[in-house]
Amino acid sequence: MKPNFSLKKALPLCLFVLIVLNIAIWSGFIIPEKEHTLKVSFLDIGQGDAIYIEAPNGKQMLIDGGPDKKTLLRLRKVMPFFDKSLDVLVVTNPDKDHIGGFIDVLKSYEVSRVVEPGTISKTETYKVLEEKIQEEKAEKIVARRGQEIVLDGERGVKLVILFPDRDVKALSTNDGSIIAKLVYGDTSIMFQGDAPQEMERYVMSLEQKEKGNLSFLDSDILKVGHHGSYTSSDLSYVKALSPFVAVVSLGKDNRYGHPHKETLETFSTVGVPLLRTDEEGVITFVSDGVGWTRK
């Protein structure tokens, strides 16, 4: 007696087995990693800033959106292809090289919250961005010193706002840049948009006045201010942060001459290696809350 078997009948079973195996692979290799690791990718988007952050629980933040749609293209390479939402967008500075790409991001992803410094830009790009945020019905948060933007409450992953400490509408877009520290366990990264040396020193004075020391400024990684311009990266500030590495986001052969010689000399003086997106492309670090690994 021949067995009752046919390719037609076996096909659904084979598909079911493949699906089960696929789920097992994703559950066994990807989900456990998300249970304890924080991913931070400094995107290669030319002359501008865009940093993608994914917390252990899967919540995501995009700090700055770069100048144009290149940010969206790079974002799709670091995010799961099936994911069409972002939990938080952070605008450190409303200049085009920080917000231009947000417009396409808002068209392609559902966004829950948008954090802004409170400075105002008169550009058409800024006007369109604000319209898109309103259409998205995303919650708008004006950054203030002491706020904590929590990504993973269970594991304590949060972005702590250090500046602005007041209404900054009257300040220039650079002077009013958000300065904030991402914290996960014993690991941290300092972000500061285009904040100039004056504001770096001001944040140091606030820390000294309020806490009596600069210990909270200590950070493992520094996202270099203003794309490596000499106007940022005050030597005393960099020493206070004492990072083991710094990352600068900039375009190759950019017309501003970034990173400037003075900035390169500052990091050379303190012995901190400088990683550049124009030379290395996307720069990704992963933290387990104890230390960082370069991916």
PDB file of C-alpha atoms in Angstrom:
ATOM      1  CA  MET A   1       0.000   0.000   0.000  1.00  0.00           C
ATOM      2  CA  LYS A   2       1.458   3.345  -1.062  1.00  0.00           C
ATOM      3  CA  PRO A   3       1.680   6.083   1.561  1.00  0.00           C
ATOM      4  CA  ASN A   4      -0.896   8.881   1.194  1.00  0.00           C
ATOM      5  CA  PHE A   5       1.599  11.667   0.430  1.00  0.00           C
ATOM      6  CA  SER A   6       1.884  14.384  -2.197  1.00  0.00           C
ATOM      7  CA  LEU A   7       4.003  17.472  -2.761  1.00  0.00           C
ATOM      8  CA  LYS A   8       0.864  19.556  -2.796  1.00  0.00           C
ATOM      9  CA  LYS A   9      -0.104  18.374   0.680  1.00  0.00           C
ATOM     10  CA  ALA A  10       3.439  18.654   2.012  1.00  0.00           C
ATOM     11  CA  LEU A  11       3.911  22.273   0.934  1.00  0.00           C
ATOM     12  CA  PRO A  12       1.802  23.827   3.739  1.00  0.00           C
ATOM     13  CA  LEU A  13       3.631  21.695   6.302  1.00  0.00           C
ATOM     14  CA  CYS A  14       7.006  22.798   4.920  1.00  0.00           C
ATOM     15  CA  LEU A  15       5.947  26.434   5.044  1.00  0.00           C
ATOM     16  CA  PHE A  16       4.767  26.015   8.625  1.00  0.00           C
ATOM     17  CA  VAL A  17       8.107  24.474   9.631  1.00  0.00           C
ATOM     18  CA  LEU A  18      10.017  27.317   7.954  1.00  0.00           C
ATOM     19  CA  ILE A  19       7.916  29.915   9.768  1.00  0.00           C
ATOM     20  CA  VAL A  20       8.489  28.183  13.118  1.00  0.00           C
ATOM     21  CA  LEU A  21      12.236  27.987  12.454  1.00  0.00           C
ATOM     22  CA  ASN A  22      12.315  31.653  11.451  1.00  0.00           C
ATOM     23  CA  ILE A  23      10.535  32.663  14.664  1.00  0.00           C
ATOM     24  CA  ALA A  24      12.905  30.505  16.676  1.00  0.00           C
ATOM     25  CA  ILE A  25      15.947  32.119  15.065  1.00  0.00           C
ATOM     26  CA  TRP A  26      14.654  35.641  15.680  1.00  0.00           C
ATOM     27  CA  SER A  27      13.672  34.766  19.242  1.00  0.00           C
ATOM     28  CA  GLY A  28      16.939  33.074  19.984  1.00  0.00           C
ATOM     29  CA  PHE A  29      19.359  35.562  18.505  1.00  0.00           C
ATOM     30  CA  ILE A  30      17.748  38.975  18.155  1.00  0.00           C
ATOM     31  CA  ILE A  31      15.330  39.356  21.050  1.00  0.00           C
ATOM     32  CA  PRO A  32      17.817  38.439  23.797  1.00  0.00           C
ATOM     33  CA  GLU A  33      20.184  41.105  22.465  1.00  0.00           C
ATOM     34  CA  LYS A  34      17.441  43.731  22.737  1.00  0.00           C
ATOM     35  CA  GLU A  35      16.799  42.645  26.304  1.00  0.00           C
ATOM     36  CA  HIS A  36      20.055  44.120  27.508  1.00  0.00           C
ATOM     37  CA  THR A  37      21.797  46.199  24.832  1.00  0.00           C
ATOM     38  CA  LEU A  38      21.584  49.836  23.824  1.00  0.00           C
ATOM     39  CA  LYS A  39      22.455  50.656  20.219  1.00  0.00           C
ATOM     40  CA  VAL A  40      23.678  54.086  19.108  1.00  0.00           C
ATOM     41  CA  SER A  41      24.454  54.798  15.439  1.00  0.00           C
ATOM     42  CA  PHE A  42      25.988  58.054  14.238  1.00  0.00           C
ATOM     43  CA  LEU A  43      24.623  58.146  10.709  1.00  0.00           C
ATOM     44  CA  ASP A  44      26.687  59.130   7.688  1.00  0.00           C
ATOM     45  CA  ILE A  45      24.405  61.814   6.239  1.00  0.00           C
ATOM     46  CA  GLY A  46      26.897  64.374   4.964  1.00  0.00           C
ATOM     47  CA  GLN A  47      27.294  67.803   6.570  1.00  0.00           C
ATOM     48  CA  GLY A  48      24.878  67.525   9.455  1.00  0.00           C
ATOM     49  CA  ASP A  49      23.887  65.497  12.508  1.00  0.00           C
ATOM     50  CA  ALA A  50      21.670  62.420  12.810  1.00  0.00           C
ATOM     51  CA  ILE A  51      22.022  59.858  15.595  1.00  0.00           C
ATOM     52  CA  TYR A  52      19.792  56.780  15.886  1.00  0.00           C
ATOM     53  CA  ILE A  53      19.301  55.261  19.337  1.00  0.00           C
ATOM     54  CA  GLU A  54      17.560  51.977  20.137  1.00  0.00           C
ATOM     55  CA  ALA A  55      16.985  51.061  23.784  1.00  0.00           C
ATOM     56  CA  PRO A  56      17.008  47.483  25.128  1.00  0.00           C
ATOM     57  CA  ASN A  57      13.195  47.413  25.129  1.00  0.00           C
ATOM     58  CA  GLY A  58      13.076  48.413  21.463  1.00  0.00           C
ATOM     59  CA  LYS A  59      12.079  52.066  21.999  1.00  0.00           C
ATOM     60  CA  GLN A  60      13.816  54.380  19.521  1.00  0.00           C
ATOM     61  CA  MET A  61      15.051  57.941  19.401  1.00  0.00           C
ATOM     62  CA  LEU A  62      16.498  59.988  16.548  1.00  0.00           C
ATOM     63  CA  ILE A  63      18.627  62.924  17.658  1.00  0.00           C
ATOM     64  CA  ASP A  64      18.670  65.412  14.765  1.00  0.00           C
ATOM     65  CA  GLY A  65      17.612  64.644  11.213  1.00  0.00           C
ATOM     66  CA  GLY A  66      20.455  65.756   8.981  1.00  0.00           C
ATOM     67  CA  PRO A  67      20.053  68.115   6.011  1.00  0.00           C
ATOM     68  CA  ASP A  68      17.974  66.048   3.591  1.00  0.00           C
ATOM     69  CA  LYS A  69      16.369  62.718   2.614  1.00  0.00           C
ATOM     70  CA  LYS A  70      19.696  60.899   2.972  1.00  0.00           C
ATOM     71  CA  THR A  71      18.815  60.531   6.652  1.00  0.00           C
ATOM     72  CA  LEU A  72      15.770  58.458   5.751  1.00  0.00           C
ATOM     73  CA  LEU A  73      17.876  56.182   3.531  1.00  0.00           C
ATOM     74  CA  ARG A  74      20.465  55.654   6.284  1.00  0.00           C
ATOM     75  CA  LEU A  75      17.763  55.135   8.891  1.00  0.00           C
ATOM     76  CA  ARG A  76      16.285  52.257   6.933  1.00  0.00           C
ATOM     77  CA  LYS A  77      19.645  50.487   7.096  1.00  0.00           C
ATOM     78  CA  VAL A  78      19.893  50.555  10.891  1.00  0.00           C
ATOM     79  CA  MET A  79      16.224  49.998  11.772  1.00  0.00           C
ATOM     80  CA  PRO A  80      14.251  46.755  11.304  1.00  0.00           C
ATOM     81  CA  PHE A  81      12.649  46.887   7.852  1.00  0.00           C
ATOM     82  CA  PHE A  82       9.195  46.182   9.279  1.00  0.00           C
ATOM     83  CA  ASP A  83       9.359  48.983  11.865  1.00  0.00           C
ATOM     84  CA  LYS A  84       7.435  52.107  10.836  1.00  0.00           C
ATOM     85  CA  SER A  85       7.455  54.093  14.065  1.00  0.00           C
ATOM     86  CA  LEU A  86       9.846  56.231  16.104  1.00  0.00           C
ATOM     87  CA  ASP A  87       9.202  57.071  19.737  1.00  0.00           C
ATOM     88  CA  VAL A  88      11.154  60.329  20.012  1.00  0.00           C
ATOM     89  CA  LEU A  89      12.694  62.915  17.675  1.00  0.00           C
ATOM     90  CA  VAL A  90      15.116  65.364  19.280  1.00  0.00           C
ATOM     91  CA  VAL A  91      15.830  68.682  17.555  1.00  0.00           C
ATOM     92  CA  THR A  92      19.026  69.974  19.152  1.00  0.00           C
ATOM     93  CA  ASN A  93      19.122  72.925  16.779  1.00  0.00           C
ATOM     94  CA  PRO A  94      16.530  74.124  14.201  1.00  0.00           C
ATOM     95  CA  ASP A  95      19.090  74.789  11.446  1.00  0.00           C
ATOM     96  CA  LYS A  96      18.625  72.860   8.197  1.00  0.00           C
ATOM     97  CA  ASP A  97      21.611  70.542   8.711  1.00  0.00           C
ATOM     98  CA  HIS A  98      19.861  69.231  11.830  1.00  0.00           C
ATOM     99  CA  ILE A  99      16.213  69.166  10.725  1.00  0.00           C
ATOM    100  CA  GLY A 100      15.991  68.873   6.920  1.00  0.00           C
ATOM    101  CA  GLY A 101      15.748  65.083   6.957  1.00  0.00           C
ATOM    102  CA  PHE A 102      13.052  65.046   9.636  1.00  0.00           C
ATOM    103  CA  ILE A 103      10.466  66.068   7.046  1.00  0.00           C
ATOM    104  CA  ASP A 104      10.853  62.807   5.097  1.00  0.00           C
ATOM    105  CA  VAL A 105      11.118  60.848   8.347  1.00  0.00           C
ATOM    106  CA  LEU A 106       7.760  62.219   9.493  1.00  0.00           C
ATOM    107  CA  LYS A 107       6.234  61.220   6.154  1.00  0.00           C
ATOM    108  CA  SER A 108       7.473  57.636   6.510  1.00  0.00           C
ATOM    109  CA  TYR A 109       7.248  56.923  10.246  1.00  0.00           C
ATOM    110  CA  GLU A 110       4.717  57.407  13.027  1.00  0.00           C
ATOM    111  CA  VAL A 111       6.321  59.667  15.628  1.00  0.00           C
ATOM    112  CA  SER A 112       5.097  59.922  19.224  1.00  0.00           C
ATOM    113  CA  ARG A 113       7.140  62.784  20.721  1.00  0.00           C
ATOM    114  CA  VAL A 114       9.294  65.655  19.482  1.00  0.00           C
ATOM    115  CA  VAL A 115      11.747  67.460  21.775  1.00  0.00           C
ATOM    116  CA  GLU A 116      12.836  70.973  20.761  1.00  0.00           C
ATOM    117  CA  PRO A 117      15.108  73.580  22.379  1.00  0.00           C
ATOM    118  CA  GLY A 118      12.725  76.509  21.942  1.00  0.00           C
ATOM    119  CA  THR A 119      14.861  78.498  19.501  1.00  0.00           C
ATOM    120  CA  ILE A 120      13.161  79.717  16.339  1.00  0.00           C
ATOM    121  CA  SER A 121      14.378  79.556  12.746  1.00  0.00           C
ATOM    122  CA  LYS A 122      13.021  81.770   9.986  1.00  0.00           C
ATOM    123  CA  THR A 123      13.759  79.244   7.241  1.00  0.00           C
ATOM    124  CA  GLU A 124      11.151  77.551   5.065  1.00  0.00           C
ATOM    125  CA  THR A 125      12.541  74.171   6.163  1.00  0.00           C
ATOM    126  CA  TYR A 126      11.732  74.939   9.805  1.00  0.00           C
ATOM    127  CA  LYS A 127       8.246  76.150   8.863  1.00  0.00           C
ATOM    128  CA  VAL A 128       7.497  72.943   6.942  1.00  0.00           C
ATOM    129  CA  LEU A 129       8.881  70.798   9.775  1.00  0.00           C
ATOM    130  CA  GLU A 130       6.615  72.454  12.344  1.00  0.00           C
ATOM    131  CA  GLU A 131       3.631  71.895  10.039  1.00  0.00           C
ATOM    132  CA  LYS A 132       4.527  68.205   9.680  1.00  0.00           C
ATOM    133  CA  ILE A 133       4.862  67.804  13.445  1.00  0.00           C
ATOM    134  CA  GLN A 134       1.431  69.358  13.899  1.00  0.00           C
ATOM    135  CA  GLU A 135      -0.066  67.067  11.243  1.00  0.00           C
ATOM    136  CA  GLU A 136       1.533  64.075  12.959  1.00  0.00           C
ATOM    137  CA  LYS A 137      -0.139  65.111  16.239  1.00  0.00           C
ATOM    138  CA  ALA A 138       3.095  64.227  18.018  1.00  0.00           C
ATOM    139  CA  GLU A 139       3.540  65.459  21.578  1.00  0.00           C
ATOM    140  CA  LYS A 140       5.830  68.509  21.604  1.00  0.00           C
ATOM    141  CA  ILE A 141       8.250  68.927  24.491  1.00  0.00           C
ATOM    142  CA  VAL A 142      10.312  72.066  25.038  1.00  0.00           C
ATOM    143  CA  ALA A 143      13.596  70.944  26.556  1.00  0.00           C
ATOM    144  CA  ARG A 144      14.502  72.251  30.015  1.00  0.00           C
ATOM    145  CA  ARG A 145      17.378  71.448  32.303  1.00  0.00           C
ATOM    146  CA  GLY A 146      16.582  68.535  34.604  1.00  0.00           C
ATOM    147  CA  GLN A 147      14.104  66.823  32.275  1.00  0.00           C
ATOM    148  CA  GLU A 148      14.618  63.120  31.627  1.00  0.00           C
ATOM    149  CA  ILE A 149      13.396  61.658  28.337  1.00  0.00           C
ATOM    150  CA  VAL A 150      13.000  58.014  29.339  1.00  0.00           C
ATOM    151  CA  LEU A 151      13.392  55.338  26.681  1.00  0.00           C
ATOM    152  CA  ASP A 152      13.545  52.251  28.887  1.00  0.00           C
ATOM    153  CA  GLY A 153      12.280  52.821  32.424  1.00  0.00           C
ATOM    154  CA  GLU A 154      12.938  49.266  33.581  1.00  0.00           C
ATOM    155  CA  ARG A 155      16.643  49.502  32.715  1.00  0.00           C
ATOM    156  CA  GLY A 156      17.086  53.220  33.313  1.00  0.00           C
ATOM    157  CA  VAL A 157      17.899  54.300  29.752  1.00  0.00           C
ATOM    158  CA  LYS A 158      17.270  58.029  29.581  1.00  0.00           C
ATOM    159  CA  LEU A 159      18.349  61.283  27.959  1.00  0.00           C
ATOM    160  CA  VAL A 160      19.046  63.891  30.650  1.00  0.00           C
ATOM    161  CA  ILE A 161      18.691  67.529  29.541  1.00  0.00           C
ATOM    162  CA  LEU A 162      21.514  69.796  30.759  1.00  0.00           C
ATOM    163  CA  PHE A 163      20.668  72.845  28.633  1.00  0.00           C
ATOM    164  CA  PRO A 164      18.559  74.943  27.922  1.00  0.00           C
ATOM    165  CA  ASP A 165      17.889  75.985  31.510  1.00  0.00           C
ATOM    166  CA  ARG A 166      15.475  78.762  30.434  1.00  0.00           C
ATOM    167  CA  ASP A 167      13.503  80.206  27.516  1.00  0.00           C
ATOM    168  CA  VAL A 168      16.015  80.495  24.653  1.00  0.00           C
ATOM    169  CA  LYS A 169      13.865  82.160  21.992  1.00  0.00           C
ATOM    170  CA  ALA A 170      16.120  85.220  22.051  1.00  0.00           C
ATOM    171  CA  LEU A 171      19.295  83.177  21.572  1.00  0.00           C
ATOM    172  CA  SER A 172      20.861  82.196  18.254  1.00  0.00           C
ATOM    173  CA  THR A 173      20.087  78.684  17.066  1.00  0.00           C
ATOM    174  CA  ASN A 174      23.614  77.533  17.934  1.00  0.00           C
ATOM    175  CA  ASP A 175      23.696  79.153  21.388  1.00  0.00           C
ATOM    176  CA  GLY A 176      20.329  77.583  22.214  1.00  0.00           C
ATOM    177  CA  SER A 177      21.335  74.033  21.199  1.00  0.00           C
ATOM    178  CA  ILE A 178      20.196  71.194  23.430  1.00  0.00           C
ATOM    179  CA  ILE A 179      23.028  69.712  25.477  1.00  0.00           C
ATOM    180  CA  ALA A 180      22.024  66.320  26.861  1.00  0.00           C
ATOM    181  CA  LYS A 181      23.539  63.151  28.244  1.00  0.00           C
ATOM    182  CA  LEU A 182      22.329  59.661  27.306  1.00  0.00           C
ATOM    183  CA  VAL A 183      22.701  57.300  30.261  1.00  0.00           C
ATOM    184  CA  TYR A 184      22.463  53.509  30.526  1.00  0.00           C
ATOM    185  CA  GLY A 185      23.895  51.934  33.665  1.00  0.00           C
ATOM    186  CA  ASP A 186      27.556  52.884  33.917  1.00  0.00           C
ATOM    187  CA  THR A 187      27.733  54.017  30.270  1.00  0.00           C
ATOM    188  CA  SER A 188      26.943  57.378  28.721  1.00  0.00           C
ATOM    189  CA  ILE A 189      27.197  59.674  25.680  1.00  0.00           C
ATOM    190  CA  MET A 190      27.125  63.478  25.600  1.00  0.00           C
ATOM    191  CA  PHE A 191      25.246  65.214  22.776  1.00  0.00           C
ATOM    192  CA  GLN A 192      25.300  68.975  22.156  1.00  0.00           C
ATOM    193  CA  GLY A 193      24.168  69.981  18.698  1.00  0.00           C
ATOM    194  CA  ASP A 194      26.098  73.097  17.669  1.00  0.00           C
ATOM    195  CA  ALA A 195      26.592  74.482  21.187  1.00  0.00           C
ATOM    196  CA  PRO A 196      29.598  76.836  21.237  1.00  0.00           C
ATOM    197  CA  GLN A 197      32.362  76.934  23.844  1.00  0.00           C
ATOM    198  CA  GLU A 198      30.568  79.665  25.772  1.00  0.00           C
ATOM    199  CA  MET A 199      27.623  77.351  26.393  1.00  0.00           C
ATOM    200  CA  GLU A 200      29.880  74.415  27.199  1.00  0.00           C
ATOM    201  CA  ARG A 201      31.502  76.507  29.915  1.00  0.00           C
ATOM    202  CA  TYR A 202      28.063  77.697  31.063  1.00  0.00           C
ATOM    203  CA  VAL A 203      26.895  74.111  31.581  1.00  0.00           C
ATOM    204  CA  MET A 204      30.068  73.472  33.559  1.00  0.00           C
ATOM    205  CA  SER A 205      29.252  76.473  35.769  1.00  0.00           C
ATOM    206  CA  LEU A 206      25.698  75.188  36.320  1.00  0.00           C
ATOM    207  CA  GLU A 207      26.984  71.780  37.379  1.00  0.00           C
ATOM    208  CA  GLN A 208      29.508  73.354  39.750  1.00  0.00           C
ATOM    209  CA  LYS A 209      26.903  75.675  41.249  1.00  0.00           C
ATOM    210  CA  GLU A 210      24.134  73.079  41.660  1.00  0.00           C
ATOM    211  CA  LYS A 211      26.125  69.955  42.532  1.00  0.00           C
ATOM    212  CA  GLY A 212      29.462  71.252  43.723  1.00  0.00           C
ATOM    213  CA  ASN A 213      31.411  69.244  41.152  1.00  0.00           C
ATOM    214  CA  LEU A 214      31.512  68.223  37.482  1.00  0.00           C
ATOM    215  CA  SER A 215      31.168  64.478  38.006  1.00  0.00           C
ATOM    216  CA  PHE A 216      27.893  64.140  36.072  1.00  0.00           C
ATOM    217  CA  LEU A 217      29.553  65.571  32.958  1.00  0.00           C
ATOM    218  CA  ASP A 218      31.934  62.605  32.812  1.00  0.00           C
ATOM    219  CA  SER A 219      30.954  60.690  29.647  1.00  0.00           C
ATOM    220  CA  ASP A 220      32.313  57.682  27.772  1.00  0.00           C
ATOM    221  CA  ILE A 221      31.617  59.125  24.320  1.00  0.00           C
ATOM    222  CA  LEU A 222      31.311  62.732  23.144  1.00  0.00           C
ATOM    223  CA  LYS A 223      29.390  63.721  20.049  1.00  0.00           C
ATOM    224  CA  VAL A 224      31.594  66.641  19.031  1.00  0.00           C
ATOM    225  CA  GLY A 225      29.810  69.985  18.836  1.00  0.00           C
ATOM    226  CA  HIS A 226      29.204  71.878  15.574  1.00  0.00           C
ATOM    227  CA  HIS A 227      30.766  69.224  13.315  1.00  0.00           C
ATOM    228  CA  GLY A 228      34.261  69.878  14.610  1.00  0.00           C
ATOM    229  CA  SER A 229      34.208  73.669  14.324  1.00  0.00           C
ATOM    230  CA  TYR A 230      36.754  75.622  16.383  1.00  0.00           C
ATOM    231  CA  THR A 231      33.766  77.402  17.975  1.00  0.00           C
ATOM    232  CA  SER A 232      33.016  74.269  20.047  1.00  0.00           C
ATOM    233  CA  SER A 233      35.053  71.747  22.086  1.00  0.00           C
ATOM    234  CA  ASP A 234      36.496  73.983  24.779  1.00  0.00           C
ATOM    235  CA  LEU A 235      39.580  72.256  26.228  1.00  0.00           C
ATOM    236  CA  SER A 236      38.384  72.483  29.837  1.00  0.00           C
ATOM    237  CA  TYR A 237      34.997  71.065  28.825  1.00  0.00           C
ATOM    238  CA  VAL A 238      36.506  68.111  26.973  1.00  0.00           C
ATOM    239  CA  LYS A 239      38.750  67.431  29.974  1.00  0.00           C
ATOM    240  CA  ALA A 240      35.724  67.504  32.306  1.00  0.00           C
ATOM    241  CA  LEU A 241      33.909  64.971  30.112  1.00  0.00           C
ATOM    242  CA  SER A 242      37.057  62.795  29.763  1.00  0.00           C
ATOM    243  CA  PRO A 243      35.581  60.598  26.986  1.00  0.00           C
ATOM    244  CA  PHE A 244      37.463  57.553  25.736  1.00  0.00           C
ATOM    245  CA  VAL A 245      36.412  58.448  22.183  1.00  0.00           C
ATOM    246  CA  ALA A 246      34.748  61.334  20.339  1.00  0.00           C
ATOM    247  CA  VAL A 247      32.605  61.217  17.196  1.00  0.00           C
ATOM    248  CA  VAL A 248      32.243  64.055  14.718  1.00  0.00           C
ATOM    249  CA  SER A 249      29.528  64.084  12.060  1.00  0.00           C
ATOM    250  CA  LEU A 250      30.436  65.981   8.901  1.00  0.00           C
ATOM    251  CA  GLY A 251      30.489  65.868   5.121  1.00  0.00           C
ATOM    252  CA  LYS A 252      33.538  64.947   3.103  1.00  0.00           C
ATOM    253  CA  ASP A 253      35.418  67.991   1.751  1.00  0.00           C
ATOM    254  CA  ASN A 254      32.777  70.280   3.253  1.00  0.00           C
ATOM    255  CA  ARG A 255      32.948  74.000   2.470  1.00  0.00           C
ATOM    256  CA  TYR A 256      33.425  74.949   6.141  1.00  0.00           C
ATOM    257  CA  GLY A 257      36.726  73.135   6.485  1.00  0.00           C
ATOM    258  CA  HIS A 258      35.415  70.986   9.356  1.00  0.00           C
ATOM    259  CA  PRO A 259      36.921  69.604  11.453  1.00  0.00           C
ATOM    260  CA  HIS A 260      39.043  72.657  12.149  1.00  0.00           C
ATOM    261  CA  LYS A 261      42.699  72.443  13.061  1.00  0.00           C
ATOM    262  CA  GLU A 262      42.025  73.860  16.538  1.00  0.00           C
ATOM    263  CA  THR A 263      39.533  71.086  17.284  1.00  0.00           C
ATOM    264  CA  LEU A 264      41.894  68.372  16.100  1.00  0.00           C
ATOM    265  CA  GLU A 265      44.600  69.837  18.335  1.00  0.00           C
ATOM    266  CA  THR A 266      42.259  69.868  21.345  1.00  0.00           C
ATOM    267  CA  PHE A 267      41.475  66.172  21.085  1.00  0.00           C
ATOM    268  CA  SER A 268      45.096  65.373  20.365  1.00  0.00           C
ATOM    269  CA  THR A 269      46.101  67.268  23.510  1.00  0.00           C
ATOM    270  CA  VAL A 270      43.786  65.210  25.731  1.00  0.00           C
ATOM    271  CA  GLY A 271      44.614  61.977  23.907  1.00  0.00           C
ATOM    272  CA  VAL A 272      41.054  61.248  22.761  1.00  0.00           C
ATOM    273  CA  PRO A 273      40.686  59.507  19.379  1.00  0.00           C
ATOM    274  CA  LEU A 274      38.353  61.249  16.946  1.00  0.00           C
ATOM    275  CA  LEU A 275      36.082  59.129  14.734  1.00  0.00           C
ATOM    276  CA  ARG A 276      34.692  60.844  11.630  1.00  0.00           C
ATOM    277  CA  THR A 277      31.580  59.909   9.640  1.00  0.00           C
ATOM    278  CA  ASP A 278      33.123  61.371   6.477  1.00  0.00           C
ATOM    279  CA  GLU A 279      35.910  58.790   6.746  1.00  0.00           C
ATOM    280  CA  GLU A 280      34.209  55.800   8.386  1.00  0.00           C
ATOM    281  CA  GLY A 281      30.573  56.047   7.338  1.00  0.00           C
ATOM    282  CA  VAL A 282      28.007  54.983   9.937  1.00  0.00           C
ATOM    283  CA  ILE A 283      29.630  54.640  13.358  1.00  0.00           C
ATOM    284  CA  THR A 284      27.804  52.295  15.754  1.00  0.00           C
ATOM    285  CA  PHE A 285      28.381  51.506  19.412  1.00  0.00           C
ATOM    286  CA  VAL A 286      26.510  48.988  21.552  1.00  0.00           C
ATOM    287  CA  SER A 287      26.303  49.121  25.358  1.00  0.00           C
ATOM    288  CA  ASP A 288      25.323  46.464  27.882  1.00  0.00           C
ATOM    289  CA  GLY A 289      25.189  49.067  30.653  1.00  0.00           C
ATOM    290  CA  VAL A 290      28.721  48.226  31.738  1.00  0.00           C
ATOM    291  CA  GLY A 291      30.835  49.023  28.686  1.00  0.00           C
ATOM    292  CA  TRP A 292      30.718  49.852  24.987  1.00  0.00           C
ATOM    293  CA  THR A 293      31.507  47.709  21.950  1.00  0.00           C
ATOM    294  CA  ARG A 294      32.152  49.142  18.488  1.00  0.00           C
ATOM    295  CA  LYS A 295      30.031  47.423  15.845  1.00  0.00           C
TER     296      LYS A 295
END
